[in-house]
């Protein structure tokens, strides 16, 4: 009987074991004993004693049947599930109670000896897998992985169990539990045993369980993936692709938009969400392996020997990318690098036979993925643009692109721009329950990643390459609106800075025309950014100059399209607010930057009210720039800087006075005076260095005056270096001589600017009503006079205007000689006197200069023993200019003012007598402003000489000289009648 039962059990074992399986060696069990064990297992009662089996005894009974009776395998494994469940519950209770207490007995829900049963289960199942992995590994792995999934979901809401988001804490909790740790070791042993053969069954079980119990099952995926990254990644992708094809998703576009809209995998492909979850867990530590496997899957799908599953790899990968942004970011940049012309041509050939609807779905999902891409976004954009560009005449080496590839990329770019436009301009409008609120606009990762590349986009746009610059210009506008205000300001700033032609500059005005409607403060912010970048030293000098020239061109644009004209008007008004910052750049060390700044200030409107400190700083800088460009003989720079000064002088009477004063002072000083033919009073090297650099080294001066001096025996007199004894005076250092033609041209340029500034500062309320022959504004001429006196003879500035007697004038001989010497050294002084004389009665304020010059000339002619005045050409010209100037300024009556016409026909003593008569007239009729009367009809000040008495007594000498030289001056006698 027992032998027959044993034979029957052996036969049943052969029928019910997995194919090829053989149970591990076990002690022989009689049929009666086996029947008793089956009865005990089914009833839970000891058939011999009749008492109820303890949990550990019941579990060991299941193990015995698992070893001895293969047909009971599923029932035994199902019963063992409860053992592991009790152990997990006991472990969680211990954690809640703070750990086991000595003598407290077994915890609730648990039983003594179950831990040993768990270890015994691991040994038994391990033996099965080790002896016959092909048969037992799929069964045991499916049981263990499914049990871990059930336990994870069952106790997910238990107190003390971390939420699924805390993956590390959850993994630490379950791996500290003996039951779940044992299950993990069992599954790991099964997977390790099947890696060399076919691990698909184990991986399928993992995917199925992940579909059912995610996200509570994620800790299992994380641990197994970390243990077998290569195998898990490869097999998960392989199994996911097979499931993708098995559920009817092999055609592109079948499930793409469903997955994209729902945020997860389609219900027809249940495993794809699990694939995404598993790869997402592994991406943090094994991103390299994931990239490698994804790229391998992609390239294998393009080979001629691909199978049916591999043909669906591209839609499968697109679906994964839609569902998992981390996977998209991990592969996007590397995938773009691998898209060589031959790969693109293979893709085109692969999808060219698909229906139009499927292709549209593919293109749509690609556009969606690009918008959600942040890693390598700029490289993706460059790839699309470069690929979509029409073929060049010059063919590069290597395989060429198919025209269909270019057309596809062209369409992708157009749809991308359209989709980005919808995303950018609809960010604040919630479109449904899934849309974000207006307070938290939906981000666009592609545009977020392009923020640091605004300058690169501007550079590419300015290349003006056919379609390329149009696409990138449109993208710039979308990026500017999306990342306003910073990206908008940066984009406009870079376009204004880097544009080198009017065609390129028009892109900036077009961008502003697009953005001005939604960004009203864009232009002020851009100008402020320009100023900040310049003063922070972040722009090279050529770009600063180019920026100023471009700003000036935009301000100058008038008419034509509304965009440039509107931008120019607004830009000019905004730039006027930054007058101090722009004027400061007139002093820039780079001539190009300073000239460009003057060009900009020459075309920008000036503010109506300027603080005095800002105005004076601007005037000083503009005067410095004027003489700098005049020294460099830059005609354009002279015109710009002169226009700046003329416009500054028109701001207010005080501004006109400041401009005139600084112009005159600068023109008569050092190196600037040499531009007009002046001879410097000090060595030209020192003067020019002081004028150009503005600093003097006291150490150099001390060395120059104390070099090679022997202080030991020479006394104090040894420090005087008037020259070398026996060789005459020391040779003065040579100075830069200005050619007469250049000096004359410079003088004309300067005087023309001075006259413009004099007219610009007219204090009348209606300058347009001023008669054209009104001459120089008296107040402006007075400012020139004050500056002239201050520059030539500063110690006499503000002195008495009354003409002193001749004997009192003898006390100022030294000063008079110095005044005369200054006039002789600087040819510009007489033309400046003429300018002052044109603004009657301003010449009265130059009385001290006139007295000194007249006294010196009289002394010269009195001491001269030459027969003719032509022997002293400068003194002759100075005498004629002085008398003519006083006549023009109405300090002398016409009959006396005309006497300079005969000076070159007279002898020196005769000129002395005539000048003496002029001195006497001025002494009796002092040049005072009170003697002038303003005539409103003519708009000028006039002097009535009849009110000064009879002028005939001052003409006796003149008539005597005429009578003596009647043979030569008879024709001119009529001009000297009173």
PDB file of N, CA, C and O in Angstrom, residues 416-452:
ATOM      1  N   UNK A 416       6.832  74.701 -34.714  1.00  0.00           N
ATOM      2  CA  UNK A 416       7.411  75.005 -33.408  1.00  0.00           C
ATOM      3  C   UNK A 416       7.177  76.457 -33.041  1.00  0.00           C
ATOM      4  O   UNK A 416       6.769  76.772 -31.911  1.00  0.00           O
ATOM      5  N   UNK A 417       7.426  77.363 -33.978  1.00  0.00           N
ATOM      6  CA  UNK A 417       7.199  78.783 -33.704  1.00  0.00           C
ATOM      7  C   UNK A 417       5.724  79.064 -33.435  1.00  0.00           C
ATOM      8  O   UNK A 417       5.383  79.861 -32.549  1.00  0.00           O
ATOM      9  N   UNK A 418       4.858  78.409 -34.195  1.00  0.00           N
ATOM     10  CA  UNK A 418       3.427  78.596 -33.973  1.00  0.00           C
ATOM     11  C   UNK A 418       3.000  78.065 -32.609  1.00  0.00           C
ATOM     12  O   UNK A 418       2.229  78.721 -31.880  1.00  0.00           O
ATOM     13  N   UNK A 419       3.508  76.898 -32.239  1.00  0.00           N
ATOM     14  CA  UNK A 419       3.158  76.323 -30.940  1.00  0.00           C
ATOM     15  C   UNK A 419       3.725  77.171 -29.796  1.00  0.00           C
ATOM     16  O   UNK A 419       3.037  77.389 -28.781  1.00  0.00           O
ATOM     17  N   UNK A 420       4.945  77.646 -29.956  1.00  0.00           N
ATOM     18  CA  UNK A 420       5.516  78.513 -28.926  1.00  0.00           C
ATOM     19  C   UNK A 420       4.727  79.807 -28.796  1.00  0.00           C
ATOM     20  O   UNK A 420       4.555  80.329 -27.684  1.00  0.00           O
ATOM     21  N   UNK A 421       4.265  80.320 -29.897  1.00  0.00           N
ATOM     22  CA  UNK A 421       3.456  81.534 -29.838  1.00  0.00           C
ATOM     23  C   UNK A 421       2.177  81.314 -29.040  1.00  0.00           C
ATOM     24  O   UNK A 421       1.778  82.159 -28.220  1.00  0.00           O
ATOM     25  N   UNK A 422       1.533  80.176 -29.253  1.00  0.00           N
ATOM     26  CA  UNK A 422       0.334  79.866 -28.475  1.00  0.00           C
ATOM     27  C   UNK A 422       0.663  79.719 -26.995  1.00  0.00           C
ATOM     28  O   UNK A 422      -0.072  80.207 -26.128  1.00  0.00           O
ATOM     29  N   UNK A 423       1.759  79.046 -26.705  1.00  0.00           N
ATOM     30  CA  UNK A 423       2.133  78.852 -25.300  1.00  0.00           C
ATOM     31  C   UNK A 423       2.483  80.178 -24.626  1.00  0.00           C
ATOM     32  O   UNK A 423       2.137  80.392 -23.458  1.00  0.00           O
ATOM     33  N   UNK A 424       3.162  81.058 -25.347  1.00  0.00           N
ATOM     34  CA  UNK A 424       3.616  82.312 -24.743  1.00  0.00           C
ATOM     35  C   UNK A 424       2.452  83.258 -24.501  1.00  0.00           C
ATOM     36  O   UNK A 424       2.309  83.834 -23.414  1.00  0.00           O
ATOM     37  N   UNK A 425       1.598  83.411 -25.497  1.00  0.00           N
ATOM     38  CA  UNK A 425       0.537  84.412 -25.382  1.00  0.00           C
ATOM     39  C   UNK A 425      -0.706  83.890 -24.676  1.00  0.00           C
ATOM     40  O   UNK A 425      -1.623  84.665 -24.403  1.00  0.00           O
ATOM     41  N   UNK A 426      -0.774  82.582 -24.374  1.00  0.00           N
ATOM     42  CA  UNK A 426      -1.907  82.027 -23.634  1.00  0.00           C
ATOM     43  C   UNK A 426      -1.509  81.543 -22.253  1.00  0.00           C
ATOM     44  O   UNK A 426      -2.235  80.764 -21.640  1.00  0.00           O
ATOM     45  N   UNK A 427      -0.369  81.978 -21.767  1.00  0.00           N
ATOM     46  CA  UNK A 427       0.114  81.464 -20.471  1.00  0.00           C
ATOM     47  C   UNK A 427      -0.785  81.882 -19.330  1.00  0.00           C
ATOM     48  O   UNK A 427      -0.955  81.164 -18.357  1.00  0.00           O
ATOM     49  N   UNK A 428      -1.366  83.045 -19.408  1.00  0.00           N
ATOM     50  CA  UNK A 428      -2.164  83.536 -18.289  1.00  0.00           C
ATOM     51  C   UNK A 428      -3.623  83.148 -18.334  1.00  0.00           C
ATOM     52  O   UNK A 428      -4.399  83.529 -17.471  1.00  0.00           O
ATOM     53  N   UNK A 429      -4.049  82.391 -19.375  1.00  0.00           N
ATOM     54  CA  UNK A 429      -5.464  82.049 -19.527  1.00  0.00           C
ATOM     55  C   UNK A 429      -5.672  80.567 -19.246  1.00  0.00           C
ATOM     56  O   UNK A 429      -5.282  79.721 -20.048  1.00  0.00           O
ATOM     57  N   UNK A 430      -6.249  80.221 -18.122  1.00  0.00           N
ATOM     58  CA  UNK A 430      -6.478  78.808 -17.856  1.00  0.00           C
ATOM     59  C   UNK A 430      -7.462  78.229 -18.845  1.00  0.00           C
ATOM     60  O   UNK A 430      -8.525  78.771 -19.089  1.00  0.00           O
ATOM     61  N   UNK A 431      -7.105  77.112 -19.422  1.00  0.00           N
ATOM     62  CA  UNK A 431      -7.953  76.500 -20.442  1.00  0.00           C
ATOM     63  C   UNK A 431      -8.736  75.313 -19.952  1.00  0.00           C
ATOM     64  O   UNK A 431      -9.455  74.693 -20.705  1.00  0.00           O
ATOM     65  N   UNK A 432      -8.670  74.971 -18.700  1.00  0.00           N
ATOM     66  CA  UNK A 432      -9.406  73.811 -18.215  1.00  0.00           C
ATOM     67  C   UNK A 432      -8.925  73.423 -16.847  1.00  0.00           C
ATOM     68  O   UNK A 432      -8.090  74.106 -16.235  1.00  0.00           O
ATOM     69  N   UNK A 433      -9.423  72.351 -16.318  1.00  0.00           N
ATOM     70  CA  UNK A 433      -9.028  71.935 -14.971  1.00  0.00           C
ATOM     71  C   UNK A 433      -7.560  71.617 -14.855  1.00  0.00           C
ATOM     72  O   UNK A 433      -6.956  71.788 -13.811  1.00  0.00           O
ATOM     73  N   UNK A 434      -6.954  71.144 -15.954  1.00  0.00           N
ATOM     74  CA  UNK A 434      -5.548  70.758 -15.879  1.00  0.00           C
ATOM     75  C   UNK A 434      -4.613  71.923 -16.081  1.00  0.00           C
ATOM     76  O   UNK A 434      -3.417  71.780 -15.909  1.00  0.00           O
ATOM     77  N   UNK A 435      -5.172  73.079 -16.475  1.00  0.00           N
ATOM     78  CA  UNK A 435      -4.301  74.216 -16.745  1.00  0.00           C
ATOM     79  C   UNK A 435      -3.910  74.888 -15.441  1.00  0.00           C
ATOM     80  O   UNK A 435      -4.677  74.913 -14.473  1.00  0.00           O
ATOM     81  N   UNK A 436      -2.747  75.512 -15.382  1.00  0.00           N
ATOM     82  CA  UNK A 436      -2.348  76.236 -14.174  1.00  0.00           C
ATOM     83  C   UNK A 436      -3.140  77.523 -14.034  1.00  0.00           C
ATOM     84  O   UNK A 436      -3.731  78.023 -14.976  1.00  0.00           O
ATOM     85  N   UNK A 437      -3.115  78.055 -12.852  1.00  0.00           N
ATOM     86  CA  UNK A 437      -3.822  79.302 -12.595  1.00  0.00           C
ATOM     87  C   UNK A 437      -3.066  80.468 -13.188  1.00  0.00           C
ATOM     88  O   UNK A 437      -1.866  80.383 -13.426  1.00  0.00           O
ATOM     89  N   UNK A 438      -3.755  81.623 -13.403  1.00  0.00           N
ATOM     90  CA  UNK A 438      -3.052  82.768 -13.977  1.00  0.00           C
ATOM     91  C   UNK A 438      -1.912  83.265 -13.111  1.00  0.00           C
ATOM     92  O   UNK A 438      -0.971  83.866 -13.611  1.00  0.00           O
ATOM     93  N   UNK A 439      -1.994  83.019 -11.805  1.00  0.00           N
ATOM     94  CA  UNK A 439      -0.921  83.495 -10.936  1.00  0.00           C
ATOM     95  C   UNK A 439       0.358  82.686 -11.094  1.00  0.00           C
ATOM     96  O   UNK A 439       1.425  83.148 -10.709  1.00  0.00           O
ATOM     97  N   UNK A 440       0.253  81.474 -11.636  1.00  0.00           N
ATOM     98  CA  UNK A 440       1.443  80.647 -11.855  1.00  0.00           C
ATOM     99  C   UNK A 440       1.467  80.203 -13.311  1.00  0.00           C
ATOM    100  O   UNK A 440       0.947  79.131 -13.637  1.00  0.00           O
ATOM    101  N   UNK A 441       1.992  81.036 -14.200  1.00  0.00           N
ATOM    102  CA  UNK A 441       1.977  80.700 -15.636  1.00  0.00           C
ATOM    103  C   UNK A 441       2.714  79.398 -15.907  1.00  0.00           C
ATOM    104  O   UNK A 441       3.675  79.044 -15.226  1.00  0.00           O
ATOM    105  N   UNK A 442       2.212  78.703 -16.919  1.00  0.00           N
ATOM    106  CA  UNK A 442       2.816  77.424 -17.280  1.00  0.00           C
ATOM    107  C   UNK A 442       4.192  77.654 -17.891  1.00  0.00           C
ATOM    108  O   UNK A 442       4.341  78.441 -18.826  1.00  0.00           O
ATOM    109  N   UNK A 443       5.215  76.983 -17.396  1.00  0.00           N
ATOM    110  CA  UNK A 443       6.558  77.185 -17.957  1.00  0.00           C
ATOM    111  C   UNK A 443       6.713  76.498 -19.301  1.00  0.00           C
ATOM    112  O   UNK A 443       6.035  75.514 -19.604  1.00  0.00           O
ATOM    113  N   UNK A 444       7.616  77.030 -20.096  1.00  0.00           N
ATOM    114  CA  UNK A 444       7.989  76.435 -21.380  1.00  0.00           C
ATOM    115  C   UNK A 444       9.472  76.109 -21.285  1.00  0.00           C
ATOM    116  O   UNK A 444      10.325  76.995 -21.423  1.00  0.00           O
ATOM    117  N   UNK A 445       9.835  74.859 -21.013  1.00  0.00           N
ATOM    118  CA  UNK A 445      11.254  74.528 -20.783  1.00  0.00           C
ATOM    119  C   UNK A 445      12.164  74.927 -21.929  1.00  0.00           C
ATOM    120  O   UNK A 445      13.307  75.331 -21.704  1.00  0.00           O
ATOM    121  N   UNK A 446      11.700  74.812 -23.159  1.00  0.00           N
ATOM    122  CA  UNK A 446      12.545  75.154 -24.307  1.00  0.00           C
ATOM    123  C   UNK A 446      12.952  76.621 -24.256  1.00  0.00           C
ATOM    124  O   UNK A 446      14.132  76.964 -24.445  1.00  0.00           O
ATOM    125  N   UNK A 447      12.020  77.502 -23.967  1.00  0.00           N
ATOM    126  CA  UNK A 447      12.336  78.926 -23.873  1.00  0.00           C
ATOM    127  C   UNK A 447      13.144  79.231 -22.617  1.00  0.00           C
ATOM    128  O   UNK A 447      14.003  80.127 -22.630  1.00  0.00           O
ATOM    129  N   UNK A 448      12.881  78.516 -21.546  1.00  0.00           N
ATOM    130  CA  UNK A 448      13.688  78.711 -20.336  1.00  0.00           C
ATOM    131  C   UNK A 448      15.158  78.401 -20.607  1.00  0.00           C
ATOM    132  O   UNK A 448      16.055  79.092 -20.117  1.00  0.00           O
ATOM    133  N   UNK A 449      15.401  77.343 -21.389  1.00  0.00           N
ATOM    134  CA  UNK A 449      16.789  76.965 -21.678  1.00  0.00           C
ATOM    135  C   UNK A 449      17.454  77.924 -22.650  1.00  0.00           C
ATOM    136  O   UNK A 449      18.688  77.988 -22.710  1.00  0.00           O
ATOM    137  N   UNK A 450      16.671  78.682 -23.419  1.00  0.00           N
ATOM    138  CA  UNK A 450      17.257  79.627 -24.381  1.00  0.00           C
ATOM    139  C   UNK A 450      17.578  80.978 -23.762  1.00  0.00           C
ATOM    140  O   UNK A 450      18.168  81.833 -24.431  1.00  0.00           O
ATOM    141  N   UNK A 451      17.193  81.207 -22.533  1.00  0.00           N
ATOM    142  CA  UNK A 451      17.458  82.511 -21.910  1.00  0.00           C
ATOM    143  C   UNK A 451      18.941  82.887 -21.911  1.00  0.00           C
ATOM    144  O   UNK A 451      19.289  84.020 -22.233  1.00  0.00           O
ATOM    145  N   UNK A 452      19.864  81.964 -21.569  1.00  0.00           N
ATOM    146  CA  UNK A 452      21.284  82.366 -21.594  1.00  0.00           C
ATOM    147  C   UNK A 452      21.845  82.552 -22.999  1.00  0.00           C
ATOM    148  O   UNK A 452      22.994  82.979 -23.129  1.00  0.00           O
TER     149      UNK A 452
END
